[in-house]
mmCIF file of C-alpha atoms in Angstrom:
data_model
loop_
_atom_site.group_PDB
_atom_site.id
_atom_site.type_symbol
_atom_site.label_atom_id
_atom_site.label_comp_id
_atom_site.label_asym_id
_atom_site.label_seq_id
_atom_site.Cartn_x
_atom_site.Cartn_y
_atom_site.Cartn_z
ATOM 1 C CA MET J 1 31.219 11.814 9.646
ATOM 2 C CA LEU J 2 34.896 12.163 8.964
ATOM 3 C CA ARG J 3 35.557 12.767 12.598
ATOM 4 C CA ALA J 4 33.840 9.572 13.500
ATOM 5 C CA LEU J 5 35.900 7.640 11.014
ATOM 6 C CA SER J 6 39.347 9.041 11.621
ATOM 7 C CA ARG J 7 41.652 6.818 13.640
ATOM 8 C CA CYS J 8 43.627 9.750 15.016
ATOM 9 C CA HIS J 9 42.843 9.494 18.695
ATOM 10 C CA THR J 10 46.297 10.128 20.171
ATOM 11 C CA PRO J 11 47.135 13.756 20.677
ATOM 12 C CA VAL J 12 50.581 14.475 19.278
ATOM 13 C CA VAL J 13 51.646 17.744 20.826
ATOM 14 C CA ARG J 14 54.224 19.387 18.680
ATOM 15 C CA LEU J 15 55.015 23.009 19.212
ATOM 16 C CA LEU J 16 56.927 24.962 16.647
ATOM 17 C CA SER J 17 59.234 26.477 19.278
ATOM 18 C CA PRO J 18 61.035 23.862 21.416
ATOM 19 C CA ARG J 19 60.149 24.930 24.963
ATOM 20 C CA THR J 20 60.605 21.485 26.463
ATOM 21 C CA ALA J 21 62.966 18.701 25.462
ATOM 22 C CA VAL J 22 60.649 15.739 25.490
ATOM 23 C CA LEU J 23 57.420 16.688 23.727
ATOM 24 C CA ILE J 24 56.123 13.775 21.748
ATOM 25 C CA GLU J 25 53.934 11.257 23.545
ATOM 26 C CA THR J 26 54.230 7.599 22.742
ATOM 27 C CA VAL J 27 51.983 6.335 19.943
ATOM 28 C CA ARG J 28 50.647 2.769 20.458
ATOM 29 C CA GLY J 29 51.559 1.211 17.104
ATOM 30 C CA ARG J 30 52.411 -2.502 17.032
ATOM 31 C CA LYS J 31 53.121 -3.243 20.736
ATOM 32 C CA SER J 32 50.547 -3.450 23.540
ATOM 33 C CA ARG J 33 50.648 -1.721 26.956
ATOM 34 C CA THR J 34 52.546 -4.475 28.736
ATOM 35 C CA ASP J 35 55.312 -5.074 26.163
ATOM 36 C CA PRO J 36 58.751 -3.930 27.424
ATOM 37 C CA LYS J 37 60.899 -1.460 25.580
ATOM 38 C CA ALA J 38 63.279 -3.039 23.028
ATOM 39 C CA LYS J 39 66.808 -3.766 24.251
ATOM 40 C CA SER J 40 68.347 -1.651 21.482
ATOM 41 C CA LYS J 41 66.294 1.363 22.556
ATOM 42 C CA LEU J 42 67.098 1.295 26.311
ATOM 43 C CA GLY J 43 69.315 4.388 26.544
ATOM 44 C CA LEU J 44 67.585 6.263 23.768
ATOM 45 C CA VAL J 45 66.646 9.906 24.268
ATOM 46 C CA LYS J 46 64.475 11.057 21.443
ATOM 47 C CA THR J 47 65.059 14.658 20.476
ATOM 48 C CA PRO J 48 62.923 16.498 17.958
ATOM 49 C CA PRO J 49 64.609 17.900 14.840
ATOM 50 C CA PRO J 50 66.439 21.207 15.483
ATOM 51 C CA VAL J 51 64.595 24.433 14.710
ATOM 52 C CA ASP J 52 66.042 27.552 13.140
ATOM 53 C CA PRO J 53 64.686 30.607 15.044
ATOM 54 C CA GLY J 54 64.800 32.963 12.075
ATOM 55 C CA GLU J 55 63.009 30.493 9.866
ATOM 56 C CA MET J 56 60.615 29.807 12.751
ATOM 57 C CA VAL J 57 59.520 33.448 12.984
ATOM 58 C CA VAL J 58 58.924 33.758 9.261
ATOM 59 C CA LEU J 59 57.112 30.449 9.093
ATOM 60 C CA LYS J 60 54.917 31.319 12.070
ATOM 61 C CA GLU J 61 53.824 34.562 10.387
ATOM 62 C CA ARG J 62 53.081 32.784 7.170
ATOM 63 C CA TYR J 63 51.201 30.026 8.939
ATOM 64 C CA THR J 64 49.048 32.448 10.889
ATOM 65 C CA GLU J 65 48.205 34.340 7.705
ATOM 66 C CA TYR J 66 47.497 31.113 5.855
ATOM 67 C CA SER J 67 45.274 29.676 8.570
ATOM 68 C CA LEU J 68 43.474 33.002 8.857
ATOM 69 C CA ILE J 69 42.672 33.063 5.164
ATOM 70 C CA LEU J 70 41.623 29.415 5.116
ATOM 71 C CA ARG J 71 39.448 29.727 8.165
ATOM 72 C CA ALA J 72 37.777 32.803 6.694
ATOM 73 C CA LEU J 73 37.088 30.959 3.438
ATOM 74 C CA ARG J 74 35.786 27.919 5.238
ATOM 75 C CA LEU J 75 33.431 29.963 7.390
ATOM 76 C CA GLU J 76 32.338 31.945 4.336
ATOM 77 C CA PHE J 77 31.345 28.785 2.501
ATOM 78 C CA LYS J 78 29.691 27.369 5.571
ATOM 79 C CA GLU J 79 27.666 30.534 5.991
ATOM 80 C CA GLN J 80 26.605 30.337 2.342
ATOM 81 C CA MET J 81 25.409 26.762 2.767
ATOM 82 C CA LEU J 82 23.575 27.583 5.982
ATOM 83 C CA ARG J 83 21.895 30.578 4.383
ATOM 84 C CA LYS J 84 20.785 28.475 1.439
ATOM 85 C CA LYS J 85 19.449 25.794 3.770
ATOM 86 C CA TYR J 86 17.643 28.398 5.868
ATOM 87 C CA GLU J 87 16.119 29.963 2.772
ATOM 88 C CA GLU J 88 14.914 26.617 1.597
ATOM 89 C CA GLU J 89 13.408 25.574 4.873
ATOM 90 C CA VAL J 90 12.099 28.755 6.424
ATOM 91 C CA GLY J 91 12.658 31.697 4.124
ATOM 92 C CA SER J 92 11.296 32.938 0.805
ATOM 93 C CA VAL J 93 11.788 29.711 -1.132
ATOM 94 C CA ALA J 94 9.779 27.814 1.451
ATOM 95 C CA GLU J 95 7.011 30.398 1.372
ATOM 96 C CA GLU J 96 6.767 30.211 -2.400
ATOM 97 C CA ARG J 97 6.760 26.444 -2.233
ATOM 98 C CA ALA J 98 4.001 26.471 0.404
ATOM 99 C CA LYS J 99 1.919 28.856 -1.691
ATOM 100 C CA ARG J 100 2.390 26.729 -4.783
ATOM 101 C CA GLU J 101 1.457 23.582 -2.902
ATOM 102 C CA ALA J 102 -1.631 25.235 -1.443
ATOM 103 C CA GLU J 103 -2.680 26.231 -4.962
ATOM 104 C CA GLU J 104 -2.185 22.724 -6.250
ATOM 105 C CA HIS J 105 -4.076 21.314 -3.296
ATOM 106 C CA ARG J 106 -7.008 23.634 -3.947
ATOM 107 C CA SER J 107 -7.154 22.670 -7.604
ATOM 108 C CA LEU J 108 -6.984 18.978 -6.768
ATOM 109 C CA MET J 109 -9.757 19.343 -4.211
ATOM 110 C CA ALA J 110 -11.845 21.117 -6.872
ATOM 111 C CA LEU J 111 -11.191 18.163 -9.173
ATOM 112 C CA ASN J 112 -12.273 15.774 -6.482
ATOM 113 C CA ASP J 113 -15.427 17.775 -5.837
ATOM 114 C CA ALA J 114 -16.291 17.744 -9.533
ATOM 115 C CA GLU J 115 -15.812 13.991 -9.591
ATOM 116 C CA ASN J 116 -18.010 13.578 -6.526
ATOM 117 C CA LEU J 117 -20.703 15.724 -8.138
ATOM 118 C CA ARG J 118 -20.631 13.593 -11.256
ATOM 119 C CA MET J 119 -20.958 10.425 -9.181
ATOM 120 C CA PHE J 120 -23.823 12.014 -7.256
ATOM 121 C CA GLN J 121 -25.703 12.818 -10.433
ATOM 122 C CA ASN J 122 -25.140 9.305 -11.753
ATOM 123 C CA ARG J 123 -26.403 7.895 -8.540
ATOM 124 C CA GLU J 124 -29.498 10.125 -8.594
ATOM 125 C CA GLN J 125 -30.381 8.938 -12.074
ATOM 126 C CA ARG J 126 -29.842 5.336 -11.128
ATOM 127 C CA MET J 127 -31.993 5.667 -8.004
ATOM 128 C CA GLN J 128 -34.728 7.301 -10.048
ATOM 129 C CA LYS J 129 -34.695 4.485 -12.580
ATOM 130 C CA GLU J 130 -34.782 1.907 -9.841
ATOM 131 C CA ALA J 131 -37.688 3.676 -8.116
ATOM 132 C CA GLU J 132 -39.640 3.750 -11.369
ATOM 133 C CA ALA J 133 -38.956 0.073 -12.008
ATOM 134 C CA ALA J 134 -40.042 -0.791 -8.487
ATOM 135 C CA GLU J 135 -43.232 1.250 -8.910
ATOM 136 C CA LEU J 136 -44.022 -0.555 -12.168
ATOM 137 C CA LYS J 137 -43.438 -3.908 -10.572
ATOM 138 C CA LYS J 138 -45.672 -3.058 -7.665
ATOM 139 C CA ARG J 139 -48.498 -2.003 -9.970
ATOM 140 C CA GLU J 140 -48.178 -5.123 -12.041
ATOM 141 C CA ALA J 141 -48.152 -7.252 -8.923
ATOM 142 C CA ALA J 142 -51.326 -5.544 -7.734
ATOM 143 C CA ILE J 143 -53.017 -6.188 -11.079
ATOM 144 C CA LEU J 144 -51.915 -9.808 -11.000
ATOM 145 C CA HIS J 145 -53.195 -10.194 -7.495
ATOM 146 C CA GLN J 146 -56.501 -8.719 -8.519
ATOM 147 C CA GLN J 147 -56.635 -11.129 -11.443
ATOM 148 C CA GLU J 148 -55.905 -14.058 -9.197
ATOM 149 C CA LEU J 149 -58.670 -13.046 -6.850
ATOM 150 C CA GLU J 150 -61.200 -12.776 -9.679
ATOM 151 C CA ASN J 151 -60.157 -16.161 -11.036
ATOM 152 C CA TYR J 152 -60.562 -17.711 -7.651
ATOM 153 C CA ILE J 153 -64.031 -16.252 -7.237
ATOM 154 C CA LYS J 154 -65.051 -17.456 -10.680
ATOM 155 C CA GLU J 155 -63.761 -20.921 -9.947
ATOM 156 C CA LYS J 156 -65.678 -21.091 -6.729
ATOM 157 C CA GLU J 157 -68.862 -19.914 -8.424
ATOM 158 C CA ARG J 158 -68.462 -22.563 -11.086
ATOM 159 C CA GLN J 159 -68.033 -25.219 -8.472
ATOM 160 C CA ILE J 160 -71.139 -24.012 -6.675
ATOM 161 C CA LEU J 161 -73.196 -24.201 -9.873
ATOM 162 C CA LEU J 162 -71.845 -27.702 -10.546
ATOM 163 C CA LEU J 163 -72.830 -28.759 -7.059
ATOM 164 C CA GLN J 164 -76.281 -27.300 -7.504
ATOM 165 C CA GLU J 165 -76.641 -29.296 -10.674
ATOM 166 C CA GLU J 166 -75.590 -32.475 -8.938
ATOM 167 C CA ALA J 167 -77.822 -31.734 -5.988
ATOM 168 C CA LYS J 168 -80.770 -32.336 -8.237
ATOM 169 C CA ASP J 169 -79.822 -36.033 -8.442
ATOM 170 C CA PHE J 170 -79.172 -36.498 -4.732
ATOM 171 C CA ILE J 171 -81.023 -39.122 -2.803
ATOM 172 C CA THR J 172 -83.110 -37.352 -0.145
ATOM 173 C CA PRO J 173 -85.477 -38.894 2.420
ATOM 174 C CA ASP J 174 -88.339 -37.859 0.125
ATOM 175 C CA ASN J 175 -87.363 -39.836 -2.922
ATOM 176 C CA LEU J 176 -85.587 -42.623 -1.012
ATOM 177 C CA ASP J 177 -88.225 -45.242 -1.720
ATOM 178 C CA GLN J 178 -88.396 -44.201 -5.360
ATOM 179 C CA ARG J 179 -84.660 -44.521 -5.836
ATOM 180 C CA ILE J 180 -84.515 -47.892 -4.135
ATOM 181 C CA GLU J 181 -87.194 -49.120 -6.482
ATOM 182 C CA GLU J 182 -85.228 -47.759 -9.437
ATOM 183 C CA ALA J 183 -81.998 -49.388 -8.301
ATOM 184 C CA LEU J 184 -83.605 -52.725 -7.824
ATOM 185 C CA ASP J 185 -85.234 -52.444 -11.222
ATOM 186 C CA ASN J 186 -81.974 -51.601 -13.045
ATOM 187 C CA PRO J 187 -79.197 -53.908 -11.982
ATOM 188 C CA LYS J 188 -75.755 -52.795 -13.128
ATOM 189 C CA ASN J 189 -72.958 -55.104 -14.239
ATOM 190 C CA TYR J 190 -69.479 -54.092 -13.061
ATOM 191 C CA ASN J 191 -67.694 -57.094 -14.517
ATOM 192 C CA PHE J 192 -65.716 -55.716 -17.423
ATOM 193 C CA ALA J 193 -62.095 -55.590 -18.558
ATOM 194 C CA ILE J 194 -60.232 -52.635 -20.028
ATOM 195 C CA ASP J 195 -57.118 -52.484 -22.132
ATOM 196 C CA LYS J 196 -54.215 -50.097 -21.696
ATOM 197 C CA GLU J 197 -56.038 -47.233 -23.425
ATOM 198 C CA GLY J 198 -58.975 -47.456 -21.088
ATOM 199 C CA ARG J 199 -61.507 -48.763 -23.558
ATOM 200 C CA VAL J 200 -63.802 -51.442 -22.446
ATOM 201 C CA VAL J 201 -62.735 -54.735 -23.999
ATOM 202 C CA LYS J 202 -64.812 -57.516 -22.579
ATOM 203 C CA ARG J 203 -68.031 -57.738 -20.675
ATOM 204 C CA THR J 204 -68.920 -60.859 -18.850
ATOM 205 C CA ALA J 205 -72.549 -61.839 -18.790
ATOM 206 C CA PHE J 206 -74.601 -60.512 -15.896
ATOM 207 C CA GLN J 207 -75.045 -63.044 -13.147
ATOM 208 C CA ARG J 208 -77.244 -62.503 -10.144
ATOM 209 C CA MET A 1 3.139 -24.245 4.687
ATOM 210 C CA PRO A 2 4.712 -21.066 3.223
ATOM 211 C CA MET A 3 1.601 -19.697 1.414
ATOM 212 C CA LYS A 4 -1.155 -18.248 3.573
ATOM 213 C CA GLY A 5 -4.474 -16.782 2.524
ATOM 214 C CA ARG A 6 -6.372 -16.531 -0.725
ATOM 215 C CA PHE A 7 -3.935 -14.400 -2.727
ATOM 216 C CA PRO A 8 -0.603 -14.898 -0.972
ATOM 217 C CA ILE A 9 1.078 -12.701 -3.572
ATOM 218 C CA ARG A 10 -0.248 -9.764 -1.569
ATOM 219 C CA ARG A 11 2.238 -10.677 1.127
ATOM 220 C CA THR A 12 5.333 -10.638 -1.083
ATOM 221 C CA LEU A 13 7.806 -7.776 -0.826
ATOM 222 C CA GLU A 14 7.873 -7.389 -4.591
ATOM 223 C CA TYR A 15 4.128 -6.786 -4.739
ATOM 224 C CA LEU A 16 4.179 -4.364 -1.839
ATOM 225 C CA GLN A 17 7.056 -2.347 -3.216
ATOM 226 C CA LYS A 18 5.177 -1.936 -6.494
ATOM 227 C CA GLY A 19 2.622 0.259 -4.730
ATOM 228 C CA GLU A 20 2.267 3.613 -6.480
ATOM 229 C CA VAL A 21 0.465 5.723 -3.900
ATOM 230 C CA VAL A 22 2.745 7.648 -1.549
ATOM 231 C CA PHE A 23 0.668 10.181 0.391
ATOM 232 C CA LYS A 24 1.674 13.772 0.973
ATOM 233 C CA LYS A 25 2.898 14.682 4.425
ATOM 234 C CA ALA A 26 -0.428 16.302 5.303
ATOM 235 C CA VAL A 27 -2.476 13.086 5.101
ATOM 236 C CA LYS A 28 -2.752 11.464 8.513
ATOM 237 C CA ILE A 29 -5.790 9.159 8.504
ATOM 238 C CA MET A 30 -7.539 7.238 5.753
ATOM 239 C CA THR A 31 -10.963 5.704 6.287
ATOM 240 C CA VAL A 32 -12.690 3.284 3.917
ATOM 241 C CA ASN A 33 -16.427 2.646 4.232
ATOM 242 C CA TYR A 34 -17.629 -0.222 2.062
ATOM 243 C CA ASN A 35 -20.199 -3.022 1.918
ATOM 244 C CA THR A 36 -19.570 -6.736 1.868
ATOM 245 C CA HIS A 37 -22.354 -7.438 -0.633
ATOM 246 C CA GLY A 38 -23.610 -5.599 -3.651
ATOM 247 C CA ASP A 39 -22.352 -4.945 -7.165
ATOM 248 C CA LEU A 40 -21.636 -1.253 -6.654
ATOM 249 C CA SER A 41 -19.277 -1.968 -3.763
ATOM 250 C CA GLU A 42 -17.241 -4.483 -5.762
ATOM 251 C CA GLY A 43 -14.564 -1.995 -6.764
ATOM 252 C CA ALA A 44 -14.177 -0.806 -3.190
ATOM 253 C CA ARG A 45 -13.891 -4.375 -1.940
ATOM 254 C CA LYS A 46 -11.183 -5.146 -4.472
ATOM 255 C CA PHE A 47 -9.407 -1.910 -3.536
ATOM 256 C CA VAL A 48 -9.400 -2.931 0.122
ATOM 257 C CA PHE A 49 -8.280 -6.447 -0.702
ATOM 258 C CA PHE A 50 -5.497 -5.677 -3.179
ATOM 259 C CA ASN A 51 -4.374 -2.077 -2.849
ATOM 260 C CA ILE A 52 -4.602 -1.252 0.862
ATOM 261 C CA PRO A 53 -1.573 -3.465 1.752
ATOM 262 C CA GLN A 54 0.489 -1.620 -0.830
ATOM 263 C CA ILE A 55 -0.623 1.766 0.463
ATOM 264 C CA GLN A 56 0.083 0.888 4.069
ATOM 265 C CA TYR A 57 3.509 -0.458 3.136
ATOM 266 C CA LYS A 58 4.425 2.760 1.411
ATOM 267 C CA ASN A 59 2.877 4.958 4.131
ATOM 268 C CA PRO A 60 3.618 3.285 7.451
ATOM 269 C CA TRP A 61 2.668 6.393 9.459
ATOM 270 C CA VAL A 62 -0.820 6.817 7.984
ATOM 271 C CA GLN A 63 -3.622 5.247 9.999
ATOM 272 C CA ILE A 64 -5.997 3.271 7.777
ATOM 273 C CA MET A 65 -9.364 2.108 9.068
ATOM 274 C CA MET A 66 -11.994 -0.026 7.370
ATOM 275 C CA PHE A 67 -15.728 0.133 8.165
ATOM 276 C CA LYS A 68 -18.089 -2.488 6.768
ATOM 277 C CA ASN A 69 -21.810 -2.219 6.051
ATOM 278 C CA MET A 70 -22.363 1.110 7.741
ATOM 279 C CA THR A 71 -23.627 3.121 4.787
ATOM 280 C CA PRO A 72 -25.523 2.176 1.625
ATOM 281 C CA SER A 73 -22.799 3.460 -0.691
ATOM 282 C CA PRO A 74 -19.008 3.085 -0.419
ATOM 283 C CA PHE A 75 -16.630 6.026 0.029
ATOM 284 C CA LEU A 76 -13.144 6.986 1.197
ATOM 285 C CA ARG A 77 -12.438 9.760 3.669
ATOM 286 C CA PHE A 78 -9.050 11.356 4.287
ATOM 287 C CA TYR A 79 -8.265 13.438 7.349
ATOM 288 C CA LEU A 80 -5.466 15.945 6.805
ATOM 289 C CA ASP A 81 -3.352 17.490 9.535
ATOM 290 C CA ASP A 82 -4.994 20.926 9.291
ATOM 291 C CA GLY A 83 -8.403 19.408 10.059
ATOM 292 C CA GLU A 84 -9.590 19.257 6.468
ATOM 293 C CA GLN A 85 -11.566 16.177 5.449
ATOM 294 C CA VAL A 86 -11.519 14.953 1.869
ATOM 295 C CA LEU A 87 -14.406 12.772 0.728
ATOM 296 C CA VAL A 88 -14.027 10.490 -2.269
ATOM 297 C CA ASP A 89 -17.107 8.714 -3.608
ATOM 298 C CA VAL A 90 -16.214 5.293 -5.058
ATOM 299 C CA GLU A 91 -19.589 3.779 -5.840
ATOM 300 C CA GLY A 92 -19.409 1.712 -8.998
ATOM 301 C CA LYS A 93 -15.737 2.494 -9.657
ATOM 302 C CA ASP A 94 -13.069 -0.067 -10.450
ATOM 303 C CA HIS A 95 -10.210 -0.562 -7.954
ATOM 304 C CA LYS A 96 -7.673 0.692 -10.460
ATOM 305 C CA GLU A 97 -9.690 3.858 -11.040
ATOM 306 C CA ILE A 98 -9.889 4.427 -7.296
ATOM 307 C CA THR A 99 -6.120 4.049 -6.928
ATOM 308 C CA ASN A 100 -5.435 6.471 -9.755
ATOM 309 C CA HIS A 101 -7.881 9.032 -8.429
ATOM 310 C CA VAL A 102 -6.408 8.877 -4.923
ATOM 311 C CA LYS A 103 -2.906 9.144 -6.339
ATOM 312 C CA THR A 104 -3.892 12.232 -8.327
ATOM 313 C CA ILE A 105 -5.501 14.163 -5.517
ATOM 314 C CA LEU A 106 -3.467 13.225 -2.447
ATOM 315 C CA GLY A 107 -0.389 11.338 -3.582
ATOM 316 C CA LYS A 108 3.083 12.666 -4.260
ATOM 317 C CA SER A 109 3.632 13.100 -7.970
ATOM 318 C CA ASP A 110 6.215 11.047 -9.858
ATOM 319 C CA LYS A 111 8.492 14.064 -10.185
ATOM 320 C CA VAL A 112 8.535 14.656 -6.444
ATOM 321 C CA LEU A 113 9.205 10.989 -5.767
ATOM 322 C CA GLU A 114 12.104 10.990 -8.207
ATOM 323 C CA ALA A 115 13.578 14.098 -6.636
ATOM 324 C CA GLU A 116 13.327 12.505 -3.201
ATOM 325 C CA ALA A 117 14.983 9.306 -4.415
ATOM 326 C CA LEU A 118 17.791 11.352 -5.961
ATOM 327 C CA ALA A 119 18.339 13.293 -2.738
ATOM 328 C CA LYS A 120 18.475 10.051 -0.803
ATOM 329 C CA MET A 121 21.022 8.619 -3.251
ATOM 330 C CA GLU A 122 23.250 11.664 -2.857
ATOM 331 C CA LEU A 123 23.708 10.909 0.822
ATOM 332 C CA SER A 124 25.352 7.552 0.125
ATOM 333 C CA ASN A 125 28.063 7.971 -2.494
ATOM 334 C CA PRO A 126 29.258 4.524 -3.661
ATOM 335 C CA ALA A 127 32.698 5.992 -4.313
ATOM 336 C CA ASN A 128 33.342 6.413 -0.581
ATOM 337 C CA PHE A 129 35.196 3.789 1.437
ATOM 338 C CA GLY A 130 34.672 3.028 5.074
ATOM 339 C CA PRO A 131 32.998 0.728 7.638
ATOM 340 C CA LYS A 132 30.661 -1.832 6.145
ATOM 341 C CA LYS A 133 27.784 -0.386 8.122
ATOM 342 C CA TYR A 134 27.812 2.890 6.197
ATOM 343 C CA PHE A 135 29.664 2.215 2.943
ATOM 344 C CA LEU A 136 29.914 -0.442 0.268
ATOM 345 C CA ARG A 137 33.606 -1.254 0.618
ATOM 346 C CA GLU A 138 36.343 -0.758 3.179
ATOM 347 C CA CYS A 139 39.390 -1.191 1.000
ATOM 348 C CA ILE A 140 40.133 -1.117 -2.719
ATOM 349 C CA SER A 141 41.394 -4.681 -2.401
ATOM 350 C CA GLU A 142 37.767 -5.796 -2.018
ATOM 351 C CA VAL A 143 36.961 -4.815 -5.606
ATOM 352 C CA GLU A 144 37.109 -7.517 -8.313
ATOM 353 C CA GLY A 145 40.150 -7.133 -10.484
ATOM 354 C CA GLN A 146 42.227 -5.126 -8.012
ATOM 355 C CA VAL A 147 45.313 -6.302 -6.185
ATOM 356 C CA PRO A 148 44.080 -8.575 -3.369
ATOM 357 C CA HIS A 149 44.860 -7.943 0.289
ATOM 358 C CA PRO A 150 48.316 -9.348 1.143
ATOM 359 C CA GLY A 151 46.780 -10.760 4.340
ATOM 360 C CA PHE A 152 44.832 -13.266 2.252
ATOM 361 C CA VAL A 153 46.975 -13.678 -0.859
ATOM 362 C CA PRO A 154 50.723 -12.969 -0.604
ATOM 363 C CA LEU A 155 52.002 -10.327 -3.029
ATOM 364 C CA PRO A 156 54.354 -11.412 -5.794
ATOM 365 C CA LYS A 157 57.975 -10.905 -4.733
ATOM 366 C CA GLU A 158 58.554 -8.067 -7.189
ATOM 367 C CA MET A 159 55.872 -5.899 -5.535
ATOM 368 C CA THR A 160 57.101 -6.218 -1.932
ATOM 369 C CA GLY A 161 58.937 -3.287 -0.418
ATOM 370 C CA LYS A 162 61.847 -5.272 0.955
ATOM 371 C CA TYR A 163 62.639 -6.854 -2.441
ATOM 372 C CA ARG A 164 62.523 -3.477 -4.131
ATOM 373 C CA ALA A 165 64.770 -1.980 -1.467
ATOM 374 C CA LYS A 166 67.207 -4.871 -1.972
ATOM 375 C CA VAL A 167 67.237 -4.371 -5.745
ATOM 376 C CA ALA A 168 67.685 -0.602 -5.334
ATOM 377 C CA ALA A 169 70.552 -1.170 -2.908
ATOM 378 C CA ALA A 170 72.133 -3.746 -5.262
ATOM 379 C CA SER A 171 71.835 -1.400 -8.275
ATOM 380 C CA ASP A 172 73.306 1.518 -6.224
ATOM 381 C CA GLU A 173 76.368 -0.569 -5.454
#
């Protein structure tokens, strides 16, 4: 990420031993590509600072040693990190983790199965109760139906008996003359008034 | 109109983020079989109505399917990536009970979730400065109480380099 963020995109070539006179490339800075060189800098020849050869040799040795040590350390640490990461993802740690997770999963599945079994038993009991209730209802309905049927038959029989009784008073062709004689002998008076309770209140006199 | 549906709170971010069930990596498909009528299916119906949006929000890569009126009793079925199928009977249960049960058997535990959140936090250290896309601040001048950027508010004369150089030169003489 640091590489992405660093603004250092111009290569500044600077050798420790001055093999060529002009080494340093121009850095952009404030001016753009098209801006001319400043008037005060027209005849300028930039020279790098002078280098002492004796000092150079010593410094180069020290720098090589220093960079060697640092690079070794850096790579050592990197290797440690990579090993740890590898262990965690693929190696022993991962295996232990997988085993542990498998164990947990098994126990949780057992829990779930126990729960399902409990629900199953509950459901069985409930179904049984419902079946019994339904059975009871059906029996009661059958009894009721039977009762209804008997009542109906009784009612019909009663009506038949009533009709038989009334049939005795029917006017048939046999006793037609007799009944006519009777009717003529006993005139009936339908002129009467009733009050709200239905009792007869007034009877007008019979008039032919 | 901004509010849609019977319980529009189900559509709010706050409600969705409050979902507790985060499935383990192995869970790929979740199937809910329930009935639209009946007392025993009431808990399952409420679960589908209230809790499924939360679960889907927290597990966008899990496929969730709902089947109505296919079986006499309601149940949940989970299909894991190694082919295992987990059946959960939910007849007569309350929607909260169902959520808790599912969280216990197939959800990541609170400890694991906390560890994951911590790991995620470690990636973005608020003490780092850089582009707004990746970090909180680009420059210390953006923080309240610090010296503001001279591009927006000019520095007091005493803090500018040229004044200090002038004073130093004057005192040297």
